[in-house]
């Protein structure tokens, strides 16, 4: 009888504790998204002009993703794709002209990205974001940094699933000091706390530190809960900046014999690396490192201040340097340490992959373009992409199929084998006309499909510049 009672008690305890165990096994997710950082702008990706020991350690303990793509070579459409799991053309966030801002002082025919200051455009509130997917199963959600998916209240992160937000609604050069402000006439740059403007024209030098501090506070507050944290650094997008403290520290690092450039660009990258180190140390301190996925990458390729080697091209181009990103993922005991995964993966995959991991339902009333890539990350499976498409300014310019890439810009066709020619130097279109024909047909079909199934971006009439009330 005593044995029976013990077994009954044990059974009761197991039934009471098992739901908590299941809850604890759901991973947290942290996305660290930098701005305009090139493929070679990490030392673990071969960069000799930068020093990134914390991200290098992340790579040693996790994996480098060497064929990791964003869905556009510019800020707004790239970020829209990350948040929604969709090609930006599908959600109206990479238009050919319909949403490009019509500014009276801009020369006729000159185009600029959507989502400037008070332009009325933004991510449609009907779209489902990673944050909303996470919230649907009880996750706490926070975002700190640059949003750039619309600055009107209807489009802010707090309306797209983030319960906490501190940061900038767009790039920190969208202010009166913009070198082309005679065209734009931008208002002062607002710093937001949720939906309230708490500061105007914040000091660029401390953006990385302030965003990091808020992210650390979020982790501390929610260390005993499941959470999704999005850290979107405004740097190294210009104007370049770094805190005085980091500038002094980096000078000492260079003086100690570290082989890296001493310029402001490399200093800014070093501060981003410092930030990553702070985040990773916090996860260890709170004992949640093993249950947290951390993905580090950038929104698009570098400007010419950065380095995209061995790729060709920069931000704003559908060459590899504009859309293939340095990426590192870290999840102890799940993703093999020190690995290099060269399968085609994209930022669009984050939403469907995370949703499956945490048991959240994906919307069934719309097309998503991202894939579940956990089999690739954990088991080294083949890429789930048969084709990956490159668009810019609403125009489909290229497609990748296996190691082949066909790029058509202004009727000029080029076929590259990326395995043998990662720098896209040798045009093989004349040697492989059948592959050119195949990929042109695929591009035409995708163009037709995405046009037919496109959803509109958000738009408000009479937008108002954000300012302190």
Short mmCIF file of C-alpha atoms in Angstrom, two decimals:
data_model
loop_
_atom_site.label_atom_id
_atom_site.label_comp_id
_atom_site.label_asym_id
_atom_site.label_seq_id
_atom_site.Cartn_x
_atom_site.Cartn_y
_atom_site.Cartn_z
CA UNK A 1 0.00 0.00 0.00
CA UNK A 2 2.87 2.36 0.83
CA UNK A 3 4.39 1.72 -2.64
CA UNK A 4 1.07 2.45 -4.30
CA UNK A 5 0.79 5.78 -2.46
CA UNK A 6 4.31 6.74 -3.49
CA UNK A 7 3.55 5.95 -7.12
CA UNK A 8 0.31 7.94 -6.99
CA UNK A 9 2.17 10.93 -5.54
CA UNK A 10 4.88 10.69 -8.16
CA UNK A 11 2.26 10.49 -10.90
CA UNK A 12 0.52 13.59 -9.50
CA UNK A 13 3.77 15.54 -9.34
CA UNK A 14 4.67 14.63 -12.91
CA UNK A 15 1.27 15.71 -14.17
CA UNK A 16 1.64 19.04 -12.38
CA UNK A 17 5.16 19.80 -13.53
CA UNK A 18 5.12 18.56 -17.13
CA UNK A 19 3.33 21.61 -18.61
CA UNK A 20 6.00 23.88 -17.12
CA UNK A 21 8.70 21.68 -18.56
CA UNK A 22 7.15 21.93 -22.01
CA UNK A 23 6.90 25.70 -21.57
CA UNK A 24 10.56 25.94 -20.61
CA UNK A 25 11.65 23.93 -23.63
CA UNK A 26 10.28 26.48 -26.07
CA UNK A 27 13.25 28.60 -27.17
CA UNK A 28 13.63 32.32 -26.88
CA UNK A 29 14.68 34.18 -30.02
CA UNK A 30 16.97 37.20 -30.35
CA UNK A 31 17.57 38.80 -33.75
CA UNK A 32 20.48 41.27 -33.92
CA UNK A 33 20.10 43.24 -37.14
CA UNK A 34 22.71 45.78 -38.15
CA UNK A 35 22.41 48.40 -40.88
CA UNK A 36 24.51 48.40 -44.08
CA UNK A 37 27.10 45.88 -42.87
CA UNK A 38 29.01 44.05 -45.59
CA UNK A 39 29.78 40.37 -46.04
CA UNK A 40 33.42 40.89 -45.07
CA UNK A 41 32.70 43.24 -42.17
CA UNK A 42 33.21 40.51 -39.56
CA UNK A 43 36.57 39.00 -38.76
CA UNK A 44 35.01 35.51 -38.71
CA UNK A 45 34.01 36.12 -42.35
CA UNK A 46 37.57 37.02 -43.27
CA UNK A 47 37.54 40.76 -42.64
CA UNK A 48 41.02 42.00 -41.80
CA UNK A 49 39.91 45.60 -41.30
CA UNK A 50 37.61 44.79 -38.37
CA UNK A 51 37.97 43.12 -34.99
CA UNK A 52 34.88 41.25 -33.78
CA UNK A 53 35.91 38.79 -31.05
CA UNK A 54 32.44 38.35 -29.54
CA UNK A 55 30.75 37.55 -32.84
CA UNK A 56 33.69 35.31 -33.71
CA UNK A 57 33.05 33.43 -30.46
CA UNK A 58 29.38 33.17 -31.40
CA UNK A 59 30.47 31.56 -34.66
CA UNK A 60 32.83 29.16 -32.89
CA UNK A 61 30.02 28.05 -30.59
CA UNK A 62 27.39 28.15 -33.33
CA UNK A 63 27.47 28.30 -37.12
CA UNK A 64 28.31 30.72 -39.92
CA UNK A 65 25.65 30.95 -42.62
CA UNK A 66 27.60 31.71 -45.78
CA UNK A 67 24.73 31.83 -48.29
CA UNK A 68 22.28 33.80 -46.17
CA UNK A 69 20.20 36.34 -48.08
CA UNK A 70 17.98 39.30 -47.42
CA UNK A 71 15.04 39.84 -49.75
CA UNK A 72 16.08 43.30 -50.97
CA UNK A 73 19.24 45.43 -51.05
CA UNK A 74 17.64 48.38 -49.20
CA UNK A 75 16.50 49.02 -45.62
CA UNK A 76 12.71 49.19 -45.73
CA UNK A 77 11.90 46.24 -48.03
CA UNK A 78 14.55 44.08 -46.36
CA UNK A 79 13.11 44.73 -42.89
CA UNK A 80 9.57 44.15 -44.12
CA UNK A 81 10.60 40.72 -45.43
CA UNK A 82 12.25 39.80 -42.12
CA UNK A 83 9.16 40.75 -40.13
CA UNK A 84 6.59 39.03 -42.38
CA UNK A 85 8.35 36.09 -44.05
CA UNK A 86 7.44 37.46 -47.47
CA UNK A 87 9.18 38.91 -50.48
CA UNK A 88 8.68 42.69 -50.13
CA UNK A 89 6.93 42.91 -53.50
CA UNK A 90 4.29 40.52 -52.17
CA UNK A 91 3.39 42.94 -49.36
CA UNK A 92 3.69 46.17 -51.32
CA UNK A 93 6.92 47.22 -49.63
CA UNK A 94 9.13 47.37 -52.70
CA UNK A 95 7.13 49.36 -55.23
CA UNK A 96 8.24 50.49 -58.67
CA UNK A 97 6.69 53.91 -58.17
CA UNK A 98 3.32 53.84 -56.42
CA UNK A 99 4.67 54.38 -52.91
CA UNK A 100 7.80 56.33 -53.69
CA UNK A 101 7.47 59.67 -51.97
CA UNK A 102 6.48 62.61 -54.16
CA UNK A 103 8.48 65.52 -52.77
CA UNK A 104 8.06 68.93 -54.40
CA UNK A 105 11.76 69.83 -54.24
CA UNK A 106 13.04 66.51 -55.58
CA UNK A 107 14.23 66.57 -59.21
CA UNK A 108 11.71 64.97 -61.54
CA UNK A 109 12.25 61.24 -61.89
CA UNK A 110 14.41 60.98 -58.75
CA UNK A 111 13.30 58.11 -56.54
CA UNK A 112 13.93 57.39 -52.88
CA UNK A 113 12.99 54.48 -50.62
CA UNK A 114 9.57 54.30 -48.99
CA UNK A 115 9.15 55.10 -45.30
CA UNK A 116 10.86 58.45 -44.95
CA UNK A 117 9.72 60.98 -42.35
CA UNK A 118 5.93 61.48 -42.32
CA UNK A 119 5.40 60.14 -45.83
CA UNK A 120 2.24 58.19 -45.01
CA UNK A 121 3.52 54.76 -46.05
CA UNK A 122 4.24 51.71 -43.92
CA UNK A 123 3.85 48.01 -43.31
CA UNK A 124 0.16 47.17 -43.55
CA UNK A 125 -1.29 46.55 -40.06
CA UNK A 126 -3.05 43.51 -41.53
CA UNK A 127 0.28 41.77 -42.08
CA UNK A 128 1.35 39.23 -39.46
CA UNK A 129 4.80 39.79 -37.98
CA UNK A 130 7.19 37.55 -36.06
CA UNK A 131 6.27 39.48 -32.92
CA UNK A 132 2.56 38.79 -33.39
CA UNK A 133 3.29 35.11 -34.00
CA UNK A 134 5.30 35.00 -30.77
CA UNK A 135 2.62 36.87 -28.82
CA UNK A 136 -0.01 34.38 -29.98
CA UNK A 137 1.57 31.69 -27.77
CA UNK A 138 2.33 33.90 -24.79
CA UNK A 139 5.80 35.24 -25.59
CA UNK A 140 6.94 38.62 -24.31
CA UNK A 141 8.09 40.83 -27.17
CA UNK A 142 10.46 43.76 -27.33
CA UNK A 143 12.18 45.80 -30.00
CA UNK A 144 14.98 48.29 -29.57
CA UNK A 145 16.53 50.27 -32.41
CA UNK A 146 15.62 51.23 -35.96
CA UNK A 147 12.16 50.27 -37.25
CA UNK A 148 11.88 51.87 -40.74
CA UNK A 149 8.52 50.35 -41.62
CA UNK A 150 6.46 53.50 -41.23
CA UNK A 151 6.47 56.30 -38.66
CA UNK A 152 2.75 57.02 -38.34
CA UNK A 153 1.03 55.55 -35.25
CA UNK A 154 -0.74 52.90 -37.35
CA UNK A 155 2.59 51.44 -38.45
CA UNK A 156 4.74 51.59 -35.31
CA UNK A 157 6.18 48.42 -33.70
CA UNK A 158 3.64 48.65 -30.88
CA UNK A 159 0.90 48.08 -33.48
CA UNK A 160 2.79 45.13 -34.99
CA UNK A 161 3.17 42.88 -31.95
CA UNK A 162 5.89 44.52 -29.86
CA UNK A 163 4.79 45.33 -26.34
CA UNK A 164 8.02 47.21 -25.65
CA UNK A 165 9.76 49.57 -28.04
CA UNK A 166 12.52 52.15 -27.75
CA UNK A 167 14.26 53.50 -30.81
CA UNK A 168 14.10 55.39 -34.08
CA UNK A 169 11.23 55.14 -36.58
CA UNK A 170 13.68 55.30 -39.51
CA UNK A 171 17.38 55.82 -40.33
CA UNK A 172 19.25 58.33 -38.21
CA UNK A 173 20.25 60.35 -41.28
CA UNK A 174 16.59 61.16 -42.00
CA UNK A 175 16.89 64.51 -40.24
CA UNK A 176 17.66 68.13 -41.15
CA UNK A 177 21.38 67.28 -41.35
CA UNK A 178 20.80 64.91 -44.31
CA UNK A 179 23.19 65.96 -47.10
CA UNK A 180 20.23 66.22 -49.51
CA UNK A 181 17.87 67.94 -47.09
CA UNK A 182 17.28 70.77 -49.58
CA UNK A 183 15.13 68.18 -51.34
CA UNK A 184 13.63 66.49 -48.28
CA UNK A 185 13.16 69.22 -45.67
CA UNK A 186 13.08 66.60 -42.94
CA UNK A 187 11.82 67.33 -39.42
CA UNK A 188 14.02 66.68 -36.35
CA UNK A 189 14.80 63.00 -35.74
CA UNK A 190 12.46 61.55 -33.07
CA UNK A 191 13.42 58.99 -30.43
CA UNK A 192 10.40 56.95 -29.35
CA UNK A 193 9.39 55.19 -26.17
CA UNK A 194 6.54 52.97 -27.38
CA UNK A 195 4.53 55.59 -29.33
CA UNK A 196 5.67 58.71 -27.49
CA UNK A 197 8.45 60.97 -28.73
CA UNK A 198 10.76 61.38 -25.75
CA UNK A 199 13.68 63.11 -27.43
CA UNK A 200 14.62 64.92 -30.63
CA UNK A 201 17.90 64.56 -32.50
CA UNK A 202 19.56 62.06 -30.14
CA UNK A 203 23.35 61.88 -30.03
CA UNK A 204 24.49 59.41 -32.70
CA UNK A 205 27.56 58.48 -30.65
CA UNK A 206 25.46 56.72 -28.02
CA UNK A 207 22.84 54.97 -30.16
CA UNK A 208 24.51 51.55 -29.94
CA UNK A 209 25.04 51.79 -26.19
CA UNK A 210 21.52 53.04 -25.44
CA UNK A 211 19.88 50.35 -27.53
CA UNK A 212 22.05 47.69 -25.91
CA UNK A 213 21.18 48.92 -22.42
CA UNK A 214 17.46 48.68 -23.14
CA UNK A 215 17.83 45.22 -24.65
CA UNK A 216 19.72 44.05 -21.56
CA UNK A 217 16.94 45.39 -19.37
CA UNK A 218 14.37 43.48 -21.40
CA UNK A 219 16.31 40.22 -21.00
CA UNK A 220 16.62 40.77 -17.25
CA UNK A 221 12.92 41.53 -16.85
CA UNK A 222 11.79 38.48 -18.84
CA UNK A 223 14.54 35.94 -18.15
CA UNK A 224 12.00 33.62 -16.50
CA UNK A 225 9.57 33.86 -19.42
CA UNK A 226 9.65 33.04 -23.09
CA UNK A 227 10.57 36.09 -25.16
CA UNK A 228 11.31 37.40 -28.64
CA UNK A 229 13.79 40.27 -28.77
CA UNK A 230 14.61 42.28 -31.89
CA UNK A 231 17.72 44.48 -31.66
CA UNK A 232 18.01 46.66 -34.75
CA UNK A 233 21.18 48.74 -34.62
CA UNK A 234 21.14 51.94 -36.72
CA UNK A 235 24.92 51.58 -37.23
CA UNK A 236 27.10 51.27 -39.40
CA UNK A 237 24.65 53.19 -41.64
CA UNK A 238 25.86 56.75 -41.98
CA UNK A 239 26.44 59.09 -40.34
CA UNK A 240 29.01 56.81 -38.73
CA UNK A 241 29.30 57.06 -34.97
CA UNK A 242 30.68 55.34 -31.89
CA UNK A 243 30.74 56.25 -28.22
CA UNK A 244 33.82 58.06 -26.84
CA UNK A 245 34.38 55.16 -24.45
CA UNK A 246 34.52 52.61 -27.26
CA UNK A 247 36.75 54.88 -29.35
CA UNK A 248 39.27 54.95 -26.51
CA UNK A 249 38.99 51.22 -25.90
CA UNK A 250 39.44 50.45 -29.59
CA UNK A 251 42.53 52.65 -29.74
CA UNK A 252 44.02 50.53 -26.94
CA UNK A 253 43.05 47.33 -28.79
CA UNK A 254 44.81 48.52 -31.95
CA UNK A 255 47.84 49.65 -29.93
CA UNK A 256 48.05 46.18 -28.37
CA UNK A 257 48.87 44.71 -31.76
CA UNK A 258 45.45 43.69 -33.13
CA UNK A 259 45.59 43.81 -36.92
CA UNK A 260 42.57 45.91 -37.94
CA UNK A 261 41.80 49.33 -39.34
CA UNK A 262 41.63 52.22 -36.90
CA UNK A 263 39.04 54.23 -38.83
CA UNK A 264 35.57 55.17 -37.58
CA UNK A 265 33.83 52.45 -39.62
CA UNK A 266 35.85 49.69 -37.96
CA UNK A 267 35.36 51.38 -34.58
CA UNK A 268 31.59 51.35 -35.09
CA UNK A 269 31.70 47.64 -35.97
CA UNK A 270 33.77 47.03 -32.83
CA UNK A 271 31.04 48.69 -30.75
CA UNK A 272 28.41 46.48 -32.35
CA UNK A 273 30.59 43.51 -31.42
CA UNK A 274 30.80 44.89 -27.86
CA UNK A 275 27.00 44.98 -27.82
CA UNK A 276 26.79 41.35 -28.95
CA UNK A 277 29.17 40.41 -26.14
CA UNK A 278 26.92 42.15 -23.61
CA UNK A 279 23.88 40.25 -24.84
CA UNK A 280 25.63 36.86 -24.85
CA UNK A 281 27.06 37.45 -21.37
CA UNK A 282 23.60 38.30 -20.04
CA UNK A 283 22.17 35.04 -21.40
CA UNK A 284 24.93 33.11 -19.65
CA UNK A 285 24.52 35.05 -16.41
CA UNK A 286 20.79 34.30 -16.26
CA UNK A 287 21.23 30.65 -17.24
CA UNK A 288 19.14 30.90 -20.42
CA UNK A 289 21.84 30.68 -23.08
CA UNK A 290 21.05 27.07 -23.97
CA UNK A 291 17.39 27.91 -24.51
CA UNK A 292 17.93 31.02 -26.64
CA UNK A 293 18.49 31.23 -30.38
CA UNK A 294 20.58 34.25 -31.36
CA UNK A 295 20.80 35.28 -35.01
CA UNK A 296 23.20 38.03 -36.06
CA UNK A 297 23.03 39.53 -39.54
CA UNK A 298 22.54 42.77 -41.52
CA UNK A 299 19.68 44.33 -43.48
CA UNK A 300 21.60 44.72 -46.75
CA UNK A 301 25.10 45.02 -48.11
CA UNK A 302 27.57 47.70 -47.14
CA UNK A 303 28.01 51.07 -48.74
CA UNK A 304 31.47 51.67 -50.12
CA UNK A 305 32.66 52.50 -46.62
CA UNK A 306 32.38 48.80 -45.82
CA UNK A 307 33.74 45.66 -47.46
CA UNK A 308 31.74 43.00 -49.30
CA UNK A 309 34.65 40.86 -50.56
CA UNK A 310 34.89 38.23 -51.91
CA UNK A 311 31.50 39.23 -53.30
CA UNK A 312 30.87 41.92 -55.88
CA UNK A 313 28.45 44.76 -55.39
CA UNK A 314 27.14 46.91 -52.58
CA UNK A 315 23.94 48.18 -51.01
CA UNK A 316 21.30 48.95 -53.62
CA UNK A 317 22.43 46.24 -56.04
CA UNK A 318 21.23 42.71 -56.75
CA UNK A 319 24.81 41.54 -57.08
CA UNK A 320 25.74 39.19 -54.24
CA UNK A 321 27.37 41.98 -52.24
CA UNK A 322 24.04 43.76 -51.97
CA UNK A 323 21.96 40.85 -50.72
CA UNK A 324 24.17 38.05 -49.35
CA UNK A 325 24.83 38.84 -45.70
CA UNK A 326 27.32 37.86 -43.03
CA UNK A 327 25.23 35.74 -40.67
CA UNK A 328 25.94 33.83 -37.49
CA UNK A 329 23.47 31.70 -35.54
CA UNK A 330 23.94 30.39 -32.00
CA UNK A 331 21.87 27.74 -30.20
CA UNK A 332 23.97 25.49 -27.93
CA UNK A 333 23.42 21.73 -28.14
CA UNK A 334 21.03 22.17 -31.07
CA UNK A 335 23.17 23.75 -33.79
CA UNK A 336 26.61 22.15 -34.08
CA UNK A 337 29.46 24.33 -32.89
CA UNK A 338 31.94 25.67 -35.42
CA UNK A 339 29.85 24.77 -38.42
CA UNK A 340 29.62 26.45 -41.81
CA UNK A 341 26.32 26.11 -43.63
CA UNK A 342 26.43 27.16 -47.28
CA UNK A 343 22.86 26.25 -48.20
CA UNK A 344 20.63 29.07 -49.45
CA UNK A 345 18.74 30.51 -46.47
CA UNK A 346 16.99 33.85 -46.03
CA UNK A 347 15.64 36.28 -43.46
CA UNK A 348 12.15 35.32 -44.67
CA UNK A 349 12.68 31.91 -43.06
CA UNK A 350 12.86 33.24 -39.52
CA UNK A 351 9.10 33.62 -39.08
CA UNK A 352 7.96 30.16 -40.26
CA UNK A 353 10.89 28.41 -38.58
CA UNK A 354 10.31 30.09 -35.23
CA UNK A 355 6.54 29.58 -35.44
CA UNK A 356 7.01 25.84 -35.81
CA UNK A 357 9.52 25.69 -32.96
CA UNK A 358 7.19 27.41 -30.51
CA UNK A 359 3.97 25.76 -31.62
CA UNK A 360 2.40 28.88 -33.11
CA UNK A 361 -0.02 28.79 -36.03
CA UNK A 362 0.87 30.56 -39.25
CA UNK A 363 -1.82 32.54 -41.08
CA UNK A 364 -3.58 30.36 -43.64
CA UNK A 365 -5.24 33.17 -45.59
CA UNK A 366 -2.09 34.43 -47.36
CA UNK A 367 1.06 33.31 -49.12
CA UNK A 368 4.29 33.26 -47.15
CA UNK A 369 7.59 32.89 -49.00
CA UNK A 370 9.83 31.82 -46.12
CA UNK A 371 10.60 28.18 -45.31
CA UNK A 372 11.17 26.09 -42.20
CA UNK A 373 14.97 25.84 -42.17
CA UNK A 374 15.48 23.95 -38.92
CA UNK A 375 16.39 20.72 -40.80
CA UNK A 376 19.20 22.67 -42.47
CA UNK A 377 20.42 24.24 -39.24
CA UNK A 378 20.31 21.09 -37.15
CA UNK A 379 20.83 18.24 -39.60
CA UNK A 380 22.57 19.91 -42.53
CA UNK A 381 19.69 19.14 -44.90
CA UNK A 382 19.56 20.68 -48.36
CA UNK A 383 18.17 24.18 -48.81
CA UNK A 384 14.37 24.24 -49.08
CA UNK A 385 14.68 26.78 -51.92
CA UNK A 386 14.50 25.59 -55.48
CA UNK A 387 14.72 29.21 -56.61
CA UNK A 388 15.57 32.43 -54.79
CA UNK A 389 14.62 35.76 -56.38
CA UNK A 390 16.45 39.10 -56.24
CA UNK A 391 14.43 42.30 -56.70
CA UNK A 392 15.23 45.99 -56.47
CA UNK A 393 12.87 48.95 -56.81
CA UNK A 394 10.07 46.55 -57.56
CA UNK A 395 11.90 45.03 -60.51
CA UNK A 396 12.87 41.36 -60.58
CA UNK A 397 16.52 41.37 -61.61
CA UNK A 398 17.90 37.91 -60.80
CA UNK A 399 17.20 34.37 -59.72
CA UNK A 400 19.41 31.74 -58.09
CA UNK A 401 18.97 28.04 -58.83
CA UNK A 402 21.43 25.71 -57.11
CA UNK A 403 24.84 27.26 -57.91
CA UNK A 404 23.55 29.21 -60.91
CA UNK A 405 22.47 32.84 -60.92
CA UNK A 406 20.88 34.63 -63.85
CA UNK A 407 20.88 38.43 -63.57
CA UNK A 408 19.10 40.69 -66.07
CA UNK A 409 19.53 44.44 -65.63
CA UNK A 410 18.49 46.85 -68.39
CA UNK A 411 18.26 43.94 -70.85
CA UNK A 412 21.86 42.91 -70.13
CA UNK A 413 21.92 39.19 -69.29
CA UNK A 414 24.61 37.52 -67.19
CA UNK A 415 24.80 33.91 -66.00
CA UNK A 416 27.16 33.08 -63.14
CA UNK A 417 28.16 29.89 -61.39
CA UNK A 418 28.45 31.07 -57.80
CA UNK A 419 30.26 27.96 -56.62
CA UNK A 420 33.16 28.60 -58.96
CA UNK A 421 32.76 32.37 -59.29
CA UNK A 422 31.45 33.91 -56.09
CA UNK A 423 32.54 37.36 -57.31
CA UNK A 424 30.32 37.16 -60.42
CA UNK A 425 33.11 37.85 -62.90
CA UNK A 426 32.64 35.24 -65.64
CA UNK A 427 29.47 35.56 -67.71
CA UNK A 428 28.58 32.05 -68.94
CA UNK A 429 25.34 32.83 -70.73
CA UNK A 430 26.69 31.84 -74.15
CA UNK A 431 28.03 28.52 -72.87
CA UNK A 432 24.77 27.49 -71.16
CA UNK A 433 21.85 28.87 -73.20
CA UNK A 434 19.51 26.15 -71.90
CA UNK A 435 20.02 27.29 -68.30
CA UNK A 436 19.45 30.91 -69.33
CA UNK A 437 16.19 29.93 -71.03
CA UNK A 438 15.08 27.91 -67.99
CA UNK A 439 15.75 30.70 -65.54
CA UNK A 440 14.20 33.40 -67.71
CA UNK A 441 11.03 31.33 -67.82
CA UNK A 442 11.12 30.92 -64.03
CA UNK A 443 11.53 34.67 -63.56
CA UNK A 444 8.59 35.42 -65.84
CA UNK A 445 6.35 32.99 -63.97
CA UNK A 446 7.36 34.39 -60.59
CA UNK A 447 6.76 37.93 -61.81
CA UNK A 448 3.25 36.98 -62.86
CA UNK A 449 2.51 35.09 -59.65
CA UNK A 450 3.75 37.72 -57.21
CA UNK A 451 1.97 40.48 -59.15
CA UNK A 452 -1.30 38.55 -59.06
CA UNK A 453 -1.01 37.75 -55.35
CA UNK A 454 0.46 41.02 -54.07
CA UNK A 455 -1.04 42.61 -50.98
CA UNK A 456 -1.11 46.38 -50.47
CA UNK A 457 1.19 48.28 -48.16
CA UNK A 458 -0.33 50.53 -45.54
CA UNK A 459 -1.04 54.16 -46.26
CA UNK A 460 -2.50 57.04 -44.28
CA UNK A 461 -3.62 60.38 -45.66
CA UNK A 462 -2.22 63.62 -44.27
CA UNK A 463 0.69 62.10 -42.28
CA UNK A 464 2.15 64.22 -39.50
CA UNK A 465 5.78 64.41 -38.45
CA UNK A 466 6.46 62.87 -35.05
CA UNK A 467 7.55 65.33 -32.40
CA UNK A 468 7.39 65.95 -28.65
CA UNK A 469 3.87 66.82 -27.56
#
